[in-house]
XYZ file of C-alpha atoms in Angstrom:
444
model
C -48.224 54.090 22.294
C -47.104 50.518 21.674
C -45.176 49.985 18.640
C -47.675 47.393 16.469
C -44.690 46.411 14.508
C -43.816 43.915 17.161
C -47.356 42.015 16.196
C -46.894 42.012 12.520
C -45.740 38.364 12.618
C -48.689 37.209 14.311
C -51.372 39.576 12.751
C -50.665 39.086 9.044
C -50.660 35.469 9.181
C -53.974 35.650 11.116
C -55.584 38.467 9.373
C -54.132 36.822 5.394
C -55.743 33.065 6.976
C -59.254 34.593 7.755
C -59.496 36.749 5.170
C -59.075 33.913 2.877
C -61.403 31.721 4.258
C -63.958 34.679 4.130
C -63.341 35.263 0.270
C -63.365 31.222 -0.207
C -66.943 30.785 1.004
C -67.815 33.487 -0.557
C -67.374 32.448 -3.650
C -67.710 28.499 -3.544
C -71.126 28.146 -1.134
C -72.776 31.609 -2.015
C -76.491 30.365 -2.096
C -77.708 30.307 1.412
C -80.948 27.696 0.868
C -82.549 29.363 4.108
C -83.489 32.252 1.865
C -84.523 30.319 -1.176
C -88.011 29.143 -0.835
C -90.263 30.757 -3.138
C -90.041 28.459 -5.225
C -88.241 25.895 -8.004
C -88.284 29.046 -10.871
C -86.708 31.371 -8.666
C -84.168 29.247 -7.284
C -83.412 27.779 -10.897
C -82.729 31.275 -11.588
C -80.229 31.530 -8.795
C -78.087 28.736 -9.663
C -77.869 29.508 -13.248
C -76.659 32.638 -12.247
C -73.664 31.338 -9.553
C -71.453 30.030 -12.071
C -70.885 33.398 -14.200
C -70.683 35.302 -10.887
C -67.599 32.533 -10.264
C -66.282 33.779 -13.520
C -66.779 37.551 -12.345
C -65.012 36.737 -8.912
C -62.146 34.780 -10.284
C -61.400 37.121 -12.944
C -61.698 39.954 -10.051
C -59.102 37.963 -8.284
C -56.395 38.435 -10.990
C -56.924 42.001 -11.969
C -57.185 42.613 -7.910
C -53.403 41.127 -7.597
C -51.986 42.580 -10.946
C -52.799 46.289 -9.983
C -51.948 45.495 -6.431
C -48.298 44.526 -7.779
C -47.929 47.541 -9.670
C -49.143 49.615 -6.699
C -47.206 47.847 -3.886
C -47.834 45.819 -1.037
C -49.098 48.653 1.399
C -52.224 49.099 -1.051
C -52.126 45.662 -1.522
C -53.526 45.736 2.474
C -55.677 48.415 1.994
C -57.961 47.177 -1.069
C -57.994 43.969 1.396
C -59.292 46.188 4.074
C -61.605 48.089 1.983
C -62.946 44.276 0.301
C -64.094 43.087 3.752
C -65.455 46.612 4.591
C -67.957 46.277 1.571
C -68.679 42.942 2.442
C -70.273 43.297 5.963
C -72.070 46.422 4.631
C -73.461 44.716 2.250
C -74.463 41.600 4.342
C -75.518 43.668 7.231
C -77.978 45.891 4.528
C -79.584 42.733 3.296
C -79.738 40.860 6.423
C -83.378 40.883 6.378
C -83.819 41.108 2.769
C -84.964 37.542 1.033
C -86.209 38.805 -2.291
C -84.660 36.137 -5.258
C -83.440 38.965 -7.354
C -81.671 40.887 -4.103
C -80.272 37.506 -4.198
C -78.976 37.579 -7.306
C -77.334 41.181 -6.853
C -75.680 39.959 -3.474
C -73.965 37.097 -5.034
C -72.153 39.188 -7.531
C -71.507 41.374 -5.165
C -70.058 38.812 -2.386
C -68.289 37.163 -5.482
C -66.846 40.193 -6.889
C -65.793 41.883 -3.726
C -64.601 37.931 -2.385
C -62.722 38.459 -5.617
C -60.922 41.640 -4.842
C -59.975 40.246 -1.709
C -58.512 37.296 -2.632
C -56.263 38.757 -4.931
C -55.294 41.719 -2.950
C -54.258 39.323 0.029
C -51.968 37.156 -2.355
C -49.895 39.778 -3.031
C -49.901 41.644 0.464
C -48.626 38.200 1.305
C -46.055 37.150 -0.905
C -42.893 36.806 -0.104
C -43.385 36.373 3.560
C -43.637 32.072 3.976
C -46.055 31.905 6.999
C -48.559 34.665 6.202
C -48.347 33.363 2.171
C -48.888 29.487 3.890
C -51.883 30.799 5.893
C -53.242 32.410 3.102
C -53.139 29.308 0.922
C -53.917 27.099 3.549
C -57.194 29.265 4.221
C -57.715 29.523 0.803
C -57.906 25.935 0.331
C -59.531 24.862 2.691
C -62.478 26.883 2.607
C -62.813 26.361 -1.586
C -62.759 22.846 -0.306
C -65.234 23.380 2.153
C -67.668 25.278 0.067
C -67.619 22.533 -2.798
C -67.585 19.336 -0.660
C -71.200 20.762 1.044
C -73.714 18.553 1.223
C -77.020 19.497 0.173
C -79.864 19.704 2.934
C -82.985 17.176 2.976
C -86.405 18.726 1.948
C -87.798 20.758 4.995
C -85.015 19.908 7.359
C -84.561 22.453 9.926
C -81.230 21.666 11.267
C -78.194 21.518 9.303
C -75.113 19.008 10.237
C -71.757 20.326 10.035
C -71.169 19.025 6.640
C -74.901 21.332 5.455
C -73.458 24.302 7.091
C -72.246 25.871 4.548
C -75.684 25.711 2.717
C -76.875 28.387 5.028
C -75.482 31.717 5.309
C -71.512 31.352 5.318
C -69.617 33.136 5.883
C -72.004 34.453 9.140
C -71.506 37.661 9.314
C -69.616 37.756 12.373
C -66.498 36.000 10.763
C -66.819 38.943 7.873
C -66.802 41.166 11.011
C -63.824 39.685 12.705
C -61.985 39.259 9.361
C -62.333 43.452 8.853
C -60.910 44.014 12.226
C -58.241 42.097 11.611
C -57.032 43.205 8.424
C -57.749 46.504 9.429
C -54.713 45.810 11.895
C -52.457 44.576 9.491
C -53.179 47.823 7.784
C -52.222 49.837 10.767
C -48.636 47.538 10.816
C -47.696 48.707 7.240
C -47.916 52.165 8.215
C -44.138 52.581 9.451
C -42.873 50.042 6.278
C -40.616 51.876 3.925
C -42.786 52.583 0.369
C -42.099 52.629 -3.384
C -39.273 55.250 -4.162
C -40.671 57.479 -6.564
C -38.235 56.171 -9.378
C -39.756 52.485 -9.090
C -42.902 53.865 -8.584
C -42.832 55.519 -11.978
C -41.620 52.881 -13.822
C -44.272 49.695 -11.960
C -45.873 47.881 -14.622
C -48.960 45.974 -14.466
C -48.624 42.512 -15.651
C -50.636 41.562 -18.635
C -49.692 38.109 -19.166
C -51.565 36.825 -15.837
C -54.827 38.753 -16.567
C -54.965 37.710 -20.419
C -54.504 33.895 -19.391
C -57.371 34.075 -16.474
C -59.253 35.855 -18.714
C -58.877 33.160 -22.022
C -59.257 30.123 -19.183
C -61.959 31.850 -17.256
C -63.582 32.540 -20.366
C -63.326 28.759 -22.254
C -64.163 26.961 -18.929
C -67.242 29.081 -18.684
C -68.650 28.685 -21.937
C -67.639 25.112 -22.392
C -69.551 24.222 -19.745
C -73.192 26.171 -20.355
C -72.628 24.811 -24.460
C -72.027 21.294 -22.738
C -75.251 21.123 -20.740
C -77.502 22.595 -22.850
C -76.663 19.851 -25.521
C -77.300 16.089 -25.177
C -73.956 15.368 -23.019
C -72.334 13.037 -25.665
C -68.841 11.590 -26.025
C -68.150 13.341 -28.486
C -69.042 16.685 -27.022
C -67.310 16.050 -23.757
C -64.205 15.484 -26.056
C -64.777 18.862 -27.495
C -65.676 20.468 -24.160
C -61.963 18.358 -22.548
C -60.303 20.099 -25.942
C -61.616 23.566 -25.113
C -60.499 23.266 -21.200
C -57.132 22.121 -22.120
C -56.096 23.778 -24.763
C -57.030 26.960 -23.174
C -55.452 26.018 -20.063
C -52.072 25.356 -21.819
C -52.205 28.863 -23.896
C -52.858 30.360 -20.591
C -49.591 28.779 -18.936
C -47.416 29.728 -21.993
C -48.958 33.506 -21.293
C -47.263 32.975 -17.586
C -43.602 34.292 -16.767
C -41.257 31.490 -16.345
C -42.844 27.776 -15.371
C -45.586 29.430 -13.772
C -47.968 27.745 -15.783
C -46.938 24.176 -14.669
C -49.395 25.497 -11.251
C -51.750 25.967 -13.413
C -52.805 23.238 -15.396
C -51.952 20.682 -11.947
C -55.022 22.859 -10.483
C -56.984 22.091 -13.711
C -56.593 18.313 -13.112
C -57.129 18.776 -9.858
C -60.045 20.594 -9.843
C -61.684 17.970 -12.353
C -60.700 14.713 -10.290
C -62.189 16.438 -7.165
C -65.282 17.422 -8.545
C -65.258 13.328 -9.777
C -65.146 12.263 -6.079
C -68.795 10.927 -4.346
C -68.305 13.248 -1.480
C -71.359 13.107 0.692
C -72.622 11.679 2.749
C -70.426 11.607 5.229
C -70.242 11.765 8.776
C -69.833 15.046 10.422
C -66.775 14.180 12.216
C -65.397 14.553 8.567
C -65.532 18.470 8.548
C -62.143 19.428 9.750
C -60.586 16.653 7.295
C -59.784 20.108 4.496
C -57.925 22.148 6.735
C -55.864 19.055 7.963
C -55.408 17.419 4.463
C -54.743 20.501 2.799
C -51.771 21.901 5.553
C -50.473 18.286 5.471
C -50.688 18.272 1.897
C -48.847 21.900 1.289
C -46.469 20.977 3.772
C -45.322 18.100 1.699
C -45.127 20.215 -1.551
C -42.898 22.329 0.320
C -40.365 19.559 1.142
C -40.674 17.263 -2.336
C -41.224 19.727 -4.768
C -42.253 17.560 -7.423
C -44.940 18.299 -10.655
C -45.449 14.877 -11.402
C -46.267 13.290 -8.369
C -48.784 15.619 -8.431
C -50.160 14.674 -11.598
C -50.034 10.944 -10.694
C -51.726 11.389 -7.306
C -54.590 13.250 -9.434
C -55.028 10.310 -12.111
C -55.073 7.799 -8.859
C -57.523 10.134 -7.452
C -59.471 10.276 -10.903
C -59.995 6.211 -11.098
C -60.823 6.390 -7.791
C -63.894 8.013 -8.354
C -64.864 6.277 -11.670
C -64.712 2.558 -9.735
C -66.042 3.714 -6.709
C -69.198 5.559 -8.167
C -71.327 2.233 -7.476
C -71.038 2.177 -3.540
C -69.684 5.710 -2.626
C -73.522 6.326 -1.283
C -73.356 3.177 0.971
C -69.814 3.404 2.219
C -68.717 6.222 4.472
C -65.284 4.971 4.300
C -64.908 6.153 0.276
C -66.322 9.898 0.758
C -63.406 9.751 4.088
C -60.861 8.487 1.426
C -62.274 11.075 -1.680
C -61.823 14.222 0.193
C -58.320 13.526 1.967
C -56.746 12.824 -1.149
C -57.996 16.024 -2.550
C -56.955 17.750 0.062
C -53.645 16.465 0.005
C -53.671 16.854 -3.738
C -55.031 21.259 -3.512
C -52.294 21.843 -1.022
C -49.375 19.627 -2.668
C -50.390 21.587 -5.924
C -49.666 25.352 -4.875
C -46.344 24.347 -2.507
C -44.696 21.848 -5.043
C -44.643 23.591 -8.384
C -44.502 27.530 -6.952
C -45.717 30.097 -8.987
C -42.874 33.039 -8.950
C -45.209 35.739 -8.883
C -48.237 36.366 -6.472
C -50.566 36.971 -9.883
C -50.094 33.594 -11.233
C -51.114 31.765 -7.568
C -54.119 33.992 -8.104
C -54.961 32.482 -11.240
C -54.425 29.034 -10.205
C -57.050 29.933 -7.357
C -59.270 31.357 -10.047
C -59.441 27.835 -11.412
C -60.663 26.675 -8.289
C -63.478 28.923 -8.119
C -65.142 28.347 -11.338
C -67.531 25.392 -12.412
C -65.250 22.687 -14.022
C -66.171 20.652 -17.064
C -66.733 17.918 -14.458
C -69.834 19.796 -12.558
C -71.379 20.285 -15.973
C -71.064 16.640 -16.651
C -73.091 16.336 -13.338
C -75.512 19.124 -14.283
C -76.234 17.381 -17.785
C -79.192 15.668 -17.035
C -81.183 18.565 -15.259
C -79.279 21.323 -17.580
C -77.394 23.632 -14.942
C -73.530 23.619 -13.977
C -73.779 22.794 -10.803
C -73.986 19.129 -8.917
C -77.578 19.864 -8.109
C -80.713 21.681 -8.921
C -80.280 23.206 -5.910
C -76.483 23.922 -6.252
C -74.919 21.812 -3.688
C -73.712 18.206 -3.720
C -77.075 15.916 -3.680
C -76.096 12.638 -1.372
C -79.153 10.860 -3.030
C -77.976 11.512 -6.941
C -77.841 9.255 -9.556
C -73.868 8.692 -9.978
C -71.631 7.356 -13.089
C -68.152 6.623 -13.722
C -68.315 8.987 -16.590
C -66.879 11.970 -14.623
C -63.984 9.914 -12.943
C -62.913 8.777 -16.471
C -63.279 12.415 -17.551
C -61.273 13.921 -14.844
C -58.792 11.647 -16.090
C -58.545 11.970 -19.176
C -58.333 16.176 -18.554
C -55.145 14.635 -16.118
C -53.777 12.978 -18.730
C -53.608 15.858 -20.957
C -52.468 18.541 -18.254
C -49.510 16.719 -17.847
C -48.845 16.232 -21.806
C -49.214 20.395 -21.267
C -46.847 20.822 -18.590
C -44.285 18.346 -20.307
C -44.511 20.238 -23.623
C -44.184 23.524 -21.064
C -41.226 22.505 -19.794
C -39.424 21.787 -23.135
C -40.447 25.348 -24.278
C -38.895 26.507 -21.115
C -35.819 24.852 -19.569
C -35.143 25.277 -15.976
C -32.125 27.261 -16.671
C -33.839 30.106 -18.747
C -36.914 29.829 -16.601
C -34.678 30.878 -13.472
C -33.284 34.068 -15.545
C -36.717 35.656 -16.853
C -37.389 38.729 -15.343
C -40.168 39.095 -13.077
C -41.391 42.130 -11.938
C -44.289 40.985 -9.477
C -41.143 40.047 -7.255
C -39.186 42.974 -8.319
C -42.005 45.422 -6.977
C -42.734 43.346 -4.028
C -39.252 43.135 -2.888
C -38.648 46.935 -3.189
C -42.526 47.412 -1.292
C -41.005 44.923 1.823
């Protein structure tokens, strides 16, 4: 029997990319709008629903990667595995099924389990730089992907590439192909040395990653549904920018080391991106993520630097508030919107690194759930979402409130990380103990 050792550098990487993307769809484009028409009260019902099963998923996510440090990176694999196992049984039993409040139980479901998944794989991961730049790159790429969709016309049949993800993703055959795989990279672990029984006794689960996913989870979450049930004032939005940033710099002080300087860069980020006009577009445009956000991660890799970060996300931010007026008639600004995000997602998780594989997961996790931004586009039809039918709406009213918004959440981020930083010298930040890496080295 061939040794499947000698594959382990080309089935990880494959197996960590796929299962990504699976778990990204998942949880960004869950409402598949070729089951939804029984009408507007049932489908109003769905999307008010999507954002708290974000919440669930994301906060999945972090719990997922903290018990799979503790537990090492074989089991790591495994609840992977296991993840995409549910996930095709569960989209293979409701193929057929197209009842609203199914529906509703299937998108917890594929956001929970999507979850578990992506949390599990960013620790099976870490540590080993292709499979961990796969993984992100996947990641990425399919979060942008799922948020960038554009919403179908009324009774259109066909969907363009930059629709598709408005019906049905990920098909089931990719959650198919994605449970082979990682079922492989199981089988490779098998004959990798585990946990001595000393270290396994004395693993800890890190609390400081799940407590600050949990308190920015939480704030973004509630912020938002208080925001657009209310008028959508100035003054609210200030309150609601207040809530999202002060909880996002409580939850980077709860983060070993600098870890938290990820963390609020992916808050501003994921503000200025949901600022962007974004459709339509041509379809030509779809593999523009994957492209931007490898570029983009390959560039944080070599110029590992926070701020230019931050400035590339308050450029990105006045973008979007001056462009608002002829991003519908101009294909060219959409083009322009989504490859600086792109460059902007993958510069953010390869410039300032996270040290341990539970604080990239809750960077992700702010991906995943409805930013203040979205609710500022929900106001006026009282939903967080860009839509009354979830998805970006290329014939939307559009204002520059939301560029001027995301910058103003960009602003404060990097007050955050500055203050972070003089908390937290480089010098003692390099000599805090950190036992994600501790367990994960011993698990390799």
């Amino acid at each position: 029997m061939p040794d499947v050792r000698r594959f382990d550098r080309v089935i990880q990487p494959t197996s960590a990319f796929l299962g990504a993307v699976v778990a990204g769809l998942l949880l960004m484009a869950p409402l598949d709008l070729g089951w939804s028409n029984e009408g507007p009260l049932e489908l109003d019902l769905l999307v008010l629903n999507m954002p708290r099963a974000a919440a669930a998923g994301a906060m999945f996510a972090v719990i997922a990667a903290a018990l799979a440090v503790a537990l090492g990176r074989r089991t790591a694999w495994i609840v992977s595995f296991g993840s995409a196992a549910v996930l095709v049984a569960d989209h293979l039993w409701n193929l057929n099924n197209a009842l609203t409040g199914t529906l509703i139980t299937v998108n917890y479901i594929d956001s929970i389990f999507g979850g578990i998944l992506l949390g599990a794989l960013a620790v099976a991961v870490f540590g080993k730089p292709l499979a961990t730049a796969a993984y992100l790159i996947g990641a990425l790429s399919s979060i942008m992907i799922g948020d960038l969709t554009s919403l179908p016309g009324q009774g259109q049949q066909s969907r363009t590439l930059i629709e598709w993800a408005s019906t049905g993703t990920p098909p089931i055959w990719l959650i198919l192909v994605t449970a082979v795989a990682l079922g492989a990279a199981v089988i490779t672990q098998r004959a990798e040395p585990v946990l001595d029984d000393a270290e396994d006794e004395s693993a800890d689960l890190p609390i400081g990653p799940i407590l600050a996913a949990l308190l920015l989870v939480m704030a973004t979450a509630v912020s938002t549904e208080w925001f657009v049930r209310h008028a959508g004032t100035p003054w609210q939005a200030a309150i609601a920018i207040s809530i999202t940033v002060g909880a996002a710099v409580i939850a980077a002080l709860l983060l070993p080391g600098r870890d938290g300087a990820v963390v609020l860069l992916v808050v501003a980020v994921t503000n200025a991106g949901s600022a962007i006009i974004a459709v339509p577009r041509p379809d030509w445009s779809a593999p523009i993520p994957f492209l931007a956000v490898a570029v983009g991660y390959l560039a944080g890799r070599r110029w590992s630097v926070p701020w230019a970060g931050f400035a590339g996300t308050a450029a990105l931010s006045v973008f979007a508030a001056l462009t608002e007026s002829t991003g519908r008639t101009d294909w060219l600004i959409p083009i322009a919107g989504i490859v600086g995000l792109g460059l902007l997602m993958g510069y953010s998780f390869a410039g300032p690194r996270a040290q341990g594989a539970p604080s990239t997961v809750v960077a992700l996790a702010v991906l995943v759930v409805p930013c203040l931004v979205v609710a500022l586009r929900g106001s006026s039809f009282g939903r967080v979402a860009y839509s009354p039918r979830w998805y970006r709406d290329p014939t939307s009213v559009t204002s520059s409130g939301p560029g001027w918004a995301a910058l103003a959440v960009t602003l404060c981020c990097a007050a955050g990380v500055l203050l972070l930083y003089r908390m937290r010298p480089a010098a003692d930040s390099a000599h805090l103990p950190n036992r994600e890496l501790t367990q994960l080295s011993a698990s390799a």
